[in-house]
Amino acid sequence: MTLELEEIRGQENALDTTDRVQIAGTALEELLVSAKKQDYLTVGVYESAKVMNVDADNVAFCVLATDEEYECDIALQIHFTLIQAFCFDNYINVVRVNDIERLADLVGTDETGEPKDAHCILVTSPGAGSWKDPALDKLHLFCEESRSVYDWVPTITLPER
């Protein structure tokens, strides 16, 4: 059995993609934990829209989460489209995560002890460039590499617990 060069490259790219997604998933988890400790997270669709409207310059990263239960929620999908457009216009990287329960675990609960609405999470930074995080740098690189292959809103899988 002989493999053509294109087949070998295709296999290498598939492995590279899997590795990239795993690294990005770990980086996202690290970023969310770190940003939560610093109080640099905005959680919730409406809360995120308010922050982006008032202070878009301090938004460093955006995470949109969905699962099968919400795929048919037209209002949520419209919000996602508007948030993505706003992020693109303001050069804010956006990723999707298909495990909303895991995201909700990472961002915690509200004042009443209820899980927060993790459909949209913004990582903010007071003062442009004042907060540096290696995980954020990895995610920015992941998004840049994804855009180079026309994947404008890449999907990330969070690591298993």
N, CA, C and O of each residue as an XYZ file, in Angstrom:
644
protein
N       0.852     -1.178      0.000
C       0.000      0.000      0.000
C       0.895      1.236      0.000
O       1.767      1.388      0.856
N       0.670      2.094     -0.949
C       1.455      3.308     -1.084
C       0.562      4.512     -0.823
O      -0.544      4.607     -1.355
N       1.057      5.432      0.005
C       0.304      6.649      0.277
C       0.849      7.790     -0.567
O       2.060      7.998     -0.650
N      -0.032      8.500     -1.171
C       0.361      9.685     -1.920
C       0.710     10.794     -0.938
O       0.250     10.786      0.204
N       1.521     11.745     -1.382
C       1.932     12.862     -0.543
C       0.726     13.616      0.015
O       0.738     14.016      1.179
N      -0.308     13.814     -0.792
C      -1.495     14.530     -0.345
C      -2.192     13.786      0.794
O      -2.699     14.409      1.727
N      -2.216     12.434      0.717
C      -2.838     11.648      1.773
C      -2.063     11.774      3.082
O      -2.655     11.875      4.157
N      -0.747     11.766      2.983
C       0.084     11.904      4.179
C      -0.137     13.280      4.799
O      -0.297     13.398      6.014
N      -0.147     14.314      3.971
C      -0.389     15.667      4.485
C      -1.768     15.765      5.121
O      -1.930     16.416      6.154
N      -2.746     15.137      4.525
C      -4.099     15.154      5.074
C      -4.156     14.514      6.448
O      -4.829     15.012      7.351
N      -3.427     13.382      6.603
C      -3.379     12.719      7.906
C      -2.661     13.594      8.929
O      -3.099     13.693     10.075
N      -1.563     14.228      8.524
C      -0.840     15.122      9.431
C      -1.718     16.286      9.851
O      -1.742     16.661     11.024
N      -2.447     16.864      8.890
C      -3.323     17.988      9.205
C      -4.431     17.580     10.151
O      -4.807     18.356     11.030
N      -4.968     16.367      9.991
C      -6.020     15.894     10.887
C      -5.481     15.773     12.310
O      -6.153     16.149     13.270
N      -4.269     15.247     12.438
C      -3.664     15.143     13.763
C      -3.376     16.526     14.326
O      -3.626     16.786     15.503
N      -2.857     17.405     13.496
C      -2.569     18.757     13.945
C      -3.840     19.450     14.429
O      -3.825     20.139     15.449
N      -4.928     19.269     13.705
C      -6.190     19.898     14.080
C      -6.670     19.377     15.421
O      -7.095     20.160     16.269
N      -6.609     18.071     15.628
C      -7.025     17.489     16.902
C      -6.173     18.026     18.040
O      -6.699     18.411     19.085
N      -4.867     18.054     17.846
C      -3.965     18.591     18.865
C      -4.264     20.058     19.150
O      -4.291     20.479     20.307
N      -4.487     20.831     18.094
C      -4.771     22.262     18.258
C      -6.039     22.472     19.066
O      -6.078     23.335     19.943
N      -7.076     21.695     18.783
C      -8.347     21.840     19.487
C      -8.179     21.449     20.961
O      -8.739     22.102     21.843
N      -7.414     20.393     21.228
C      -7.182     19.980     22.617
C      -6.396     21.040     23.376
O      -6.721     21.352     24.522
N      -5.375     21.591     22.754
C      -4.579     22.645     23.393
C      -5.449     23.867     23.649
O      -5.364     24.481     24.712
N      -6.284     24.219     22.680
C      -7.178     25.368     22.838
C      -8.190     25.122     23.955
O      -8.507     26.041     24.710
N      -8.697     23.903     24.070
C      -9.641     23.578     25.138
C      -9.023     23.746     26.514
O      -9.647     24.295     27.423
N      -7.806     23.277     26.661
C      -7.092     23.433     27.930
C      -6.820     24.914     28.205
O      -6.980     25.381     29.333
N      -6.411     25.644     27.175
C      -6.136     27.077     27.332
C      -7.411     27.827     27.717
O      -7.366     28.726     28.557
N      -8.539     27.472     27.118
C      -9.797     28.135     27.455
C     -10.169     27.888     28.912
O     -10.577     28.808     29.621
N     -10.027     26.658     29.348
C     -10.325     26.347     30.748
C      -9.423     27.165     31.678
O      -9.899     27.744     32.654
N      -8.118     27.211     31.373
C      -7.175     27.982     32.191
C      -7.539     29.466     32.194
O      -7.496     30.121     33.235
N      -7.897     29.990     31.017
C      -8.253     31.398     30.905
C      -9.486     31.726     31.741
O      -9.497     32.723     32.463
N     -10.518     30.900     31.650
C     -11.739     31.171     32.399
C     -11.513     31.117     33.903
O     -12.051     31.944     34.639
N     -10.729     30.162     34.363
C     -10.421     30.061     35.789
C      -9.633     31.288     36.246
O      -9.936     31.875     37.285
N      -8.640     31.662     35.480
C      -7.811     32.821     35.810
C      -8.623     34.120     35.785
O      -8.519     34.937     36.700
N      -9.430     34.307     34.740
C     -10.231     35.529     34.614
C     -11.279     35.610     35.725
O     -11.586     36.698     36.212
N     -11.821     34.473     36.122
C     -12.798     34.468     37.214
C     -12.151     34.935     38.515
O     -12.744     35.713     39.262
N     -10.940     34.460     38.784
C     -10.220     34.875     39.996
C      -9.949     36.374     39.994
O      -9.967     37.015     41.045
N      -9.697     36.934     38.807
C      -9.403     38.364     38.677
C     -10.675     39.206     38.561
O     -10.601     40.434     38.519
N     -11.835     38.558     38.510
C     -13.122     39.217     38.297
C     -13.161     39.900     36.929
O     -13.654     41.020     36.795
N     -12.628     39.201     35.909
C     -12.593     39.702     34.540
C     -13.558     38.955     33.624
O     -13.357     38.922     32.409
N     -14.601     38.357     34.195
C     -15.586     37.643     33.379
C     -16.918     38.382     33.395
O     -17.353     38.890     34.429
N     -17.547     38.430     32.245
C     -18.940     38.860     32.138
C     -19.685     37.657     31.595
O     -19.356     37.136     30.529
N     -20.693     37.221     32.336
C     -21.400     35.991     31.983
C     -22.863     36.305     31.704
O     -23.529     36.967     32.500
N     -23.355     35.826     30.571
C     -24.754     36.006     30.192
C     -24.865     36.785     28.896
O     -24.059     37.677     28.629
N     -25.855     36.452     28.097
C     -26.046     37.094     26.798
C     -26.327     38.580     26.969
O     -25.668     39.412     26.346
N     -27.293     38.916     27.803
C     -27.674     40.320     27.959
C     -26.581     41.131     28.653
O     -26.309     42.270     28.273
N     -25.964     40.543     29.663
C     -24.879     41.217     30.368
C     -23.710     41.493     29.425
O     -23.099     42.561     29.467
N     -23.410     40.513     28.578
C     -22.315     40.675     27.619
C     -22.638     41.754     26.591
O     -21.776     42.557     26.235
N     -23.888     41.769     26.115
C     -24.285     42.790     25.144
C     -24.138     44.186     25.744
O     -23.706     45.112     25.057
N     -24.493     44.344     27.019
C     -24.346     45.650     27.684
C     -22.877     46.066     27.745
O     -22.537     47.208     27.435
N     -22.009     45.136     28.146
C     -20.581     45.447     28.248
C     -20.014     45.822     26.889
O     -19.258     46.787     26.775
N     -20.372     45.065     25.857
C     -19.845     45.354     24.520
C     -20.343     46.699     24.010
O     -19.620     47.397     23.298
N     -21.555     47.064     24.361
C     -22.111     48.344     23.922
C     -21.419     49.517     24.614
O     -21.193     50.555     23.992
N     -21.082     49.363     25.888
C     -20.517     50.452     26.674
C     -18.991     50.487     26.606
O     -18.401     51.566     26.562
N     -18.347     49.316     26.596
C     -16.901     49.274     26.786
C     -16.241     48.183     25.948
O     -15.537     47.331     26.491
N     -16.455     48.197     24.645
C     -15.934     47.147     23.761
C     -14.407     47.082     23.765
O     -13.842     46.014     23.528
N     -13.739     48.186     24.026
C     -12.277     48.194     24.005
C     -11.663     47.319     25.089
O     -10.508     46.909     24.974
N     -12.420     47.031     26.133
C     -11.895     46.219     27.225
C     -12.310     44.756     27.146
O     -12.095     44.002     28.095
N     -12.900     44.344     26.031
C     -13.259     42.941     25.834
C     -12.089     42.254     25.136
O     -11.679     42.653     24.046
N     -11.560     41.218     25.780
C     -10.386     40.525     25.254
C     -10.741     39.247     24.491
O      -9.988     38.824     23.613
N     -11.892     38.623     24.819
C     -12.220     37.334     24.221
C     -13.702     37.046     24.445
O     -14.285     37.501     25.430
N     -14.311     36.289     23.527
C     -15.730     35.955     23.635
C     -15.928     34.456     23.431
O     -15.359     33.856     22.519
N     -16.745     33.868     24.297
C     -17.091     32.448     24.207
C     -18.602     32.334     24.061
O     -19.351     32.866     24.880
N     -19.047     31.645     23.025
C     -20.465     31.374     22.828
C     -20.691     29.888     23.042
O     -19.974     29.052     22.491
N     -21.695     29.570     23.848
C     -21.951     28.166     24.177
C     -23.344     27.763     23.759
O     -24.304     28.522     23.896
N     -23.432     26.567     23.251
C     -24.736     26.034     22.872
C     -24.732     24.533     23.094
O     -23.682     23.913     23.263
N     -25.891     23.981     23.090
C     -26.027     22.534     23.123
C     -27.296     22.188     22.361
O     -27.999     23.080     21.884
N     -27.588     20.925     22.246
C     -28.725     20.487     21.435
C     -30.040     21.095     21.912
O     -30.919     21.385     21.101
N     -30.177     21.286     23.207
C     -31.417     21.823     23.767
C     -31.720     23.231     23.248
O     -32.886     23.601     23.107
N     -30.671     24.020     22.962
C     -30.861     25.416     22.577
C     -30.639     25.687     21.089
O     -30.755     26.833     20.655
N     -30.323     24.657     20.298
C     -30.065     24.859     18.876
C     -31.268     25.445     18.138
O     -31.092     26.158     17.151
N     -32.474     25.160     18.594
C     -33.682     25.655     17.933
C     -34.202     26.944     18.552
O     -35.265     27.423     18.157
N     -33.487     27.512     19.505
C     -33.893     28.761     20.142
C     -33.513     29.914     19.212
O     -32.367     30.364     19.195
N     -34.491     30.382     18.441
C     -34.240     31.395     17.416
C     -33.728     32.686     18.035
O     -32.807     33.302     17.498
N     -34.304     33.107     19.149
C     -33.868     34.353     19.792
C     -32.395     34.256     20.197
O     -31.630     35.200     19.996
N     -32.005     33.128     20.760
C     -30.608     32.945     21.155
C     -29.689     32.957     19.940
O     -28.610     33.547     19.988
N     -30.102     32.319     18.859
C     -29.284     32.298     17.643
C     -29.136     33.697     17.051
O     -28.076     34.031     16.521
N     -30.189     34.520     17.134
C     -30.104     35.905     16.664
C     -29.116     36.687     17.532
O     -28.300     37.451     17.017
N     -29.196     36.493     18.847
C     -28.236     37.152     19.748
C     -26.808     36.736     19.404
O     -25.906     37.573     19.360
N     -26.606     35.439     19.160
C     -25.276     34.957     18.795
C     -24.771     35.640     17.531
O     -23.617     36.060     17.459
N     -25.644     35.745     16.537
C     -25.256     36.384     15.274
C     -24.862     37.835     15.504
O     -23.861     38.298     14.958
N     -25.636     38.554     16.303
C     -25.321     39.954     16.592
C     -24.031     40.092     17.391
O     -23.222     40.982     17.126
N     -23.841     39.213     18.366
C     -22.621     39.251     19.176
C     -21.401     38.947     18.307
O     -20.378     39.624     18.408
N     -21.511     37.926     17.452
C     -20.399     37.592     16.547
C     -20.075     38.775     15.646
O     -18.905     39.118     15.476
N     -21.079     39.395     15.075
C     -20.844     40.545     14.191
C     -20.158     41.676     14.941
O     -19.228     42.297     14.427
N     -20.616     41.937     16.143
C     -19.996     42.992     16.952
C     -18.535     42.648     17.239
O     -17.655     43.503     17.138
N     -18.290     41.396     17.594
C     -16.910     40.965     17.875
C     -16.030     41.099     16.635
O     -14.901     41.580     16.728
N     -16.531     40.680     15.486
C     -15.752     40.796     14.251
C     -15.437     42.260     13.959
O     -14.309     42.588     13.591
N     -16.425     43.142     14.122
C     -16.223     44.570     13.859
C     -15.212     45.203     14.807
O     -14.571     46.197     14.466
N     -15.069     44.619     16.010
C     -14.176     45.179     17.020
C     -12.923     44.333     17.249
O     -12.217     44.512     18.241
N     -12.654     43.412     16.324
C     -11.453     42.567     16.365
C     -11.330     41.785     17.670
O     -10.253     41.684     18.257
N     -12.461     41.235     18.108
C     -12.497     40.396     19.302
C     -12.636     38.956     18.833
O     -13.550     38.642     18.070
N     -11.748     38.077     19.276
C     -11.823     36.663     18.890
C     -13.018     35.994     19.560
O     -13.352     36.273     20.711
N     -13.649     35.101     18.800
C     -14.844     34.390     19.254
C     -14.643     32.899     19.032
O     -14.134     32.484     17.991
N     -15.046     32.088     20.019
C     -15.067     30.635     19.847
C     -16.414     30.112     20.322
O     -17.134     30.771     21.072
N     -16.733     28.908     19.862
C     -17.933     28.203     20.329
C     -17.507     27.003     21.161
O     -16.475     26.378     20.915
N     -18.332     26.704     22.148
C     -18.140     25.527     22.986
C     -19.474     24.808     23.040
O     -20.510     25.438     23.255
N     -19.462     23.493     22.848
C     -20.704     22.716     22.826
C     -21.038     22.053     24.163
O     -21.856     21.134     24.205
N     -20.422     22.501     25.243
C     -20.666     21.907     26.554
C     -21.031     23.018     27.539
O     -20.201     23.465     28.331
N     -22.286     23.451     27.471
C     -22.717     24.573     28.303
C     -22.692     24.226     29.794
O     -22.440     25.096     30.628
N     -22.948     22.972     30.128
C     -22.918     22.573     31.544
C     -21.515     22.713     32.114
O     -21.340     23.192     33.234
N     -20.534     22.305     31.360
C     -19.134     22.408     31.808
C     -18.728     23.869     31.948
O     -18.040     24.235     32.901
N     -19.154     24.709     30.999
C     -18.871     26.139     31.097
C     -19.530     26.739     32.327
O     -18.919     27.537     33.039
N     -20.781     26.355     32.576
C     -21.489     26.860     33.750
C     -20.753     26.464     35.032
O     -20.682     27.250     35.977
N     -20.207     25.251     35.062
C     -19.412     24.825     36.225
C     -18.187     25.711     36.406
O     -17.829     26.063     37.530
N     -17.545     26.072     35.297
C     -16.326     26.881     35.372
C     -16.596     28.312     35.829
O     -15.802     28.882     36.578
N     -17.713     28.899     35.384
C     -17.981     30.299     35.726
C     -18.736     30.453     37.032
O     -18.805     31.557     37.572
N     -19.303     29.372     37.555
C     -19.919     29.420     38.875
C     -21.391     29.790     38.871
O     -22.069     29.713     37.847
N     -21.865     30.190     40.036
C     -23.273     30.493     40.243
C     -23.464     31.982     40.523
O     -22.509     32.705     40.804
N     -24.718     32.421     40.440
C     -25.006     33.823     40.754
C     -25.222     33.974     42.261
O     -24.960     33.044     43.024
N     -25.698     35.137     42.685
C     -25.879     35.436     44.108
C     -26.870     34.500     44.789
O     -26.775     34.257     45.992
N     -27.818     33.977     44.020
C     -28.836     33.094     44.593
C     -28.416     31.633     44.590
O     -29.151     30.776     45.082
N     -27.252     31.342     44.046
C     -26.776     29.969     43.989
C     -27.178     29.241     42.724
O     -26.839     28.070     42.552
N     -27.899     29.915     41.831
C     -28.303     29.321     40.553
C     -27.148     29.394     39.559
O     -26.359     30.339     39.603
N     -27.035     28.408     38.662
C     -25.983     28.486     37.634
C     -26.188     29.726     36.767
O     -27.317     30.079     36.427
N     -25.094     30.373     36.419
C     -25.167     31.550     35.551
C     -25.492     31.121     34.127
O     -25.232     29.984     33.734
N     -26.068     32.052     33.353
C     -26.360     31.804     31.939
C     -25.045     31.845     31.173
O     -24.540     32.922     30.858
N     -24.501     30.693     30.877
C     -23.174     30.602     30.259
C     -23.229     30.592     28.739
O     -22.260     30.186     28.098
N     -24.340     31.027     28.144
C     -24.422     31.039     26.682
C     -23.440     32.019     26.064
O     -22.986     31.812     24.938
N     -23.106     33.076     26.779
C     -22.109     34.027     26.295
C     -21.239     34.427     27.469
O     -21.738     34.822     28.523
N     -19.934     34.320     27.278
C     -18.972     34.705     28.310
C     -17.945     35.622     27.663
O     -17.357     35.291     26.633
N     -17.740     36.773     28.280
C     -16.689     37.681     27.824
C     -15.570     37.691     28.837
O     -15.801     37.724     30.045
N     -14.359     37.663     28.332
C     -13.192     37.906     29.173
C     -12.850     39.369     28.945
O     -12.564     39.788     27.823
N     -12.883     40.135     30.018
C     -12.620     41.564     29.923
C     -11.289     41.881     30.591
O     -10.742     41.079     31.348
N     -10.794     43.049     30.296
C      -9.544     43.490     30.883
C      -9.626     45.003     31.069
O      -9.699     45.743     30.088
N      -9.613     45.464     32.312
C      -9.689     46.906     32.518
C      -8.440     47.584     31.973
O      -7.322     47.237     32.354
N      -8.627     48.520     31.108
C      -7.480     49.165     30.480
C      -6.896     48.254     29.422
O      -6.470     47.139     29.721
N      -6.876     48.713     28.215
C      -6.406     47.887     27.093
C      -5.001     47.365     27.354
O      -4.069     48.135     27.588
N      -4.866     46.064     27.311
C      -3.553     45.438     27.411
C      -2.954     45.380     28.807
O      -1.778     45.054     28.961
N      -3.753     45.695     29.831
C      -3.176     45.717     31.178
C      -3.041     44.323     31.786
O      -2.257     44.128     32.715
N      -3.783     43.372     31.280
C      -3.758     42.018     31.843
C      -3.301     41.053     30.770
O      -3.932     40.928     29.720
N      -2.216     40.384     31.036
C      -1.677     39.408     30.079
C      -1.831     38.014     30.675
O      -1.596     37.797     31.864
N      -2.225     37.091     29.833
C      -2.384     35.713     30.270
C      -1.892     34.808     29.149
O      -2.317     34.971     28.006
N      -1.003     33.853     29.446
C      -0.491     32.961     28.398
C      -1.608     32.167     27.717
O      -1.524     31.891     26.520
N      -2.644     31.800     28.458
C      -3.753     31.052     27.863
C      -4.493     31.914     26.843
O      -4.933     31.415     25.808
N      -4.629     33.196     27.134
C      -5.278     34.110     26.192
C      -4.455     34.223     24.914
O      -5.006     34.260     23.815
N      -3.132     34.277     25.064
C      -2.257     34.321     23.886
C      -2.416     33.064     23.031
O      -2.448     33.150     21.804
N      -2.516     31.895     23.674
C      -2.709     30.632     22.942
C      -4.038     30.643     22.187
O      -4.120     30.183     21.048
N      -5.072     31.173     22.833
C      -6.384     31.213     22.184
C      -6.414     32.195     21.024
O      -7.046     31.934     20.000
N      -5.732     33.327     21.181
C      -5.654     34.274     20.067
C      -4.955     33.619     18.868
O      -5.397     33.782     17.731
N      -3.875     32.886     19.117
C      -3.166     32.186     18.053
C      -4.062     31.121     17.416
O      -4.101     30.992     16.192
N      -4.776     30.364     18.238
C      -5.698     29.344     17.728
C      -6.739     29.974     16.802
O      -7.018     29.442     15.729
N      -7.310     31.103     17.214
C      -8.320     31.782     16.388
C      -7.715     32.304     15.093
O      -8.335     32.223     14.033
N      -6.508     32.837     15.181
C      -5.832     33.340     13.983
C      -5.569     32.203     12.999
O      -5.800     32.350     11.799
N      -5.087     31.072     13.507
C      -4.838     29.913     12.647
C      -6.143     29.383     12.055
O      -6.168     28.960     10.899
N      -7.209     29.402     12.822
C      -8.509     28.930     12.334
C      -9.017     29.824     11.221
O      -9.541     29.333     10.221
N      -8.870     31.131     11.381
C      -9.313     32.055     10.329
C      -8.526     31.847      9.040
O      -9.049     32.064      7.948
N      -7.265     31.423      9.168
C      -6.459     31.207      7.964
C      -7.001     30.065      7.106
O      -6.672     29.968      5.924
N      -7.825     29.205      7.692
C      -8.477     28.131      6.928
C      -9.988     28.365      6.875
O     -10.769     27.426      6.725
N     -10.382     29.630      7.000
C     -11.774     30.075      6.848
C     -12.720     29.501      7.886
O     -13.899     29.292      7.602
N     -12.222     29.246      9.071
C     -13.065     28.836     10.192
C     -13.181     30.058     11.097
O     -12.350     30.265     11.982
N     -14.215     30.863     10.871
C     -14.318     32.176     11.522
C     -14.687     32.081     12.983
O     -14.253     32.913     13.780
N     -15.476     31.089     13.358
C     -15.844     30.889     14.769
C     -15.569     29.426     15.090
O     -16.470     28.590     15.025
N     -14.319     29.119     15.437
C     -13.955     27.720     15.683
C     -14.649     27.168     16.930
O     -14.976     27.900     17.864
N     -14.859     25.866     16.908
C     -15.452     25.189     18.057
C     -14.343     24.543     18.870
O     -13.457     23.877     18.334
N     -14.414     24.756     20.169
C     -13.418     24.208     21.100
C     -14.098     23.187     21.989
O     -15.237     23.381     22.414
N     -13.405     22.107     22.268
C     -13.882     21.100     23.210
C     -13.084     21.235     24.491
O     -11.854     21.184     24.479
N     -13.789     21.408     25.591
C     -13.111     21.509     26.886
C     -12.582     20.135     27.294
O     -13.187     19.114     26.964
N     -11.462     20.105     28.007
C     -10.904     18.805     28.415
C     -11.828     18.078     29.403
O     -12.573     18.699     30.162
N     -11.751     16.763     29.366
C     -12.531     15.938     30.300
C     -12.033     16.173     31.708
O     -10.864     16.488     31.928
N     -12.923     16.017     32.643
C     -12.533     16.169     34.043
C     -12.006     14.893     34.589
O     -11.627     14.833     35.759
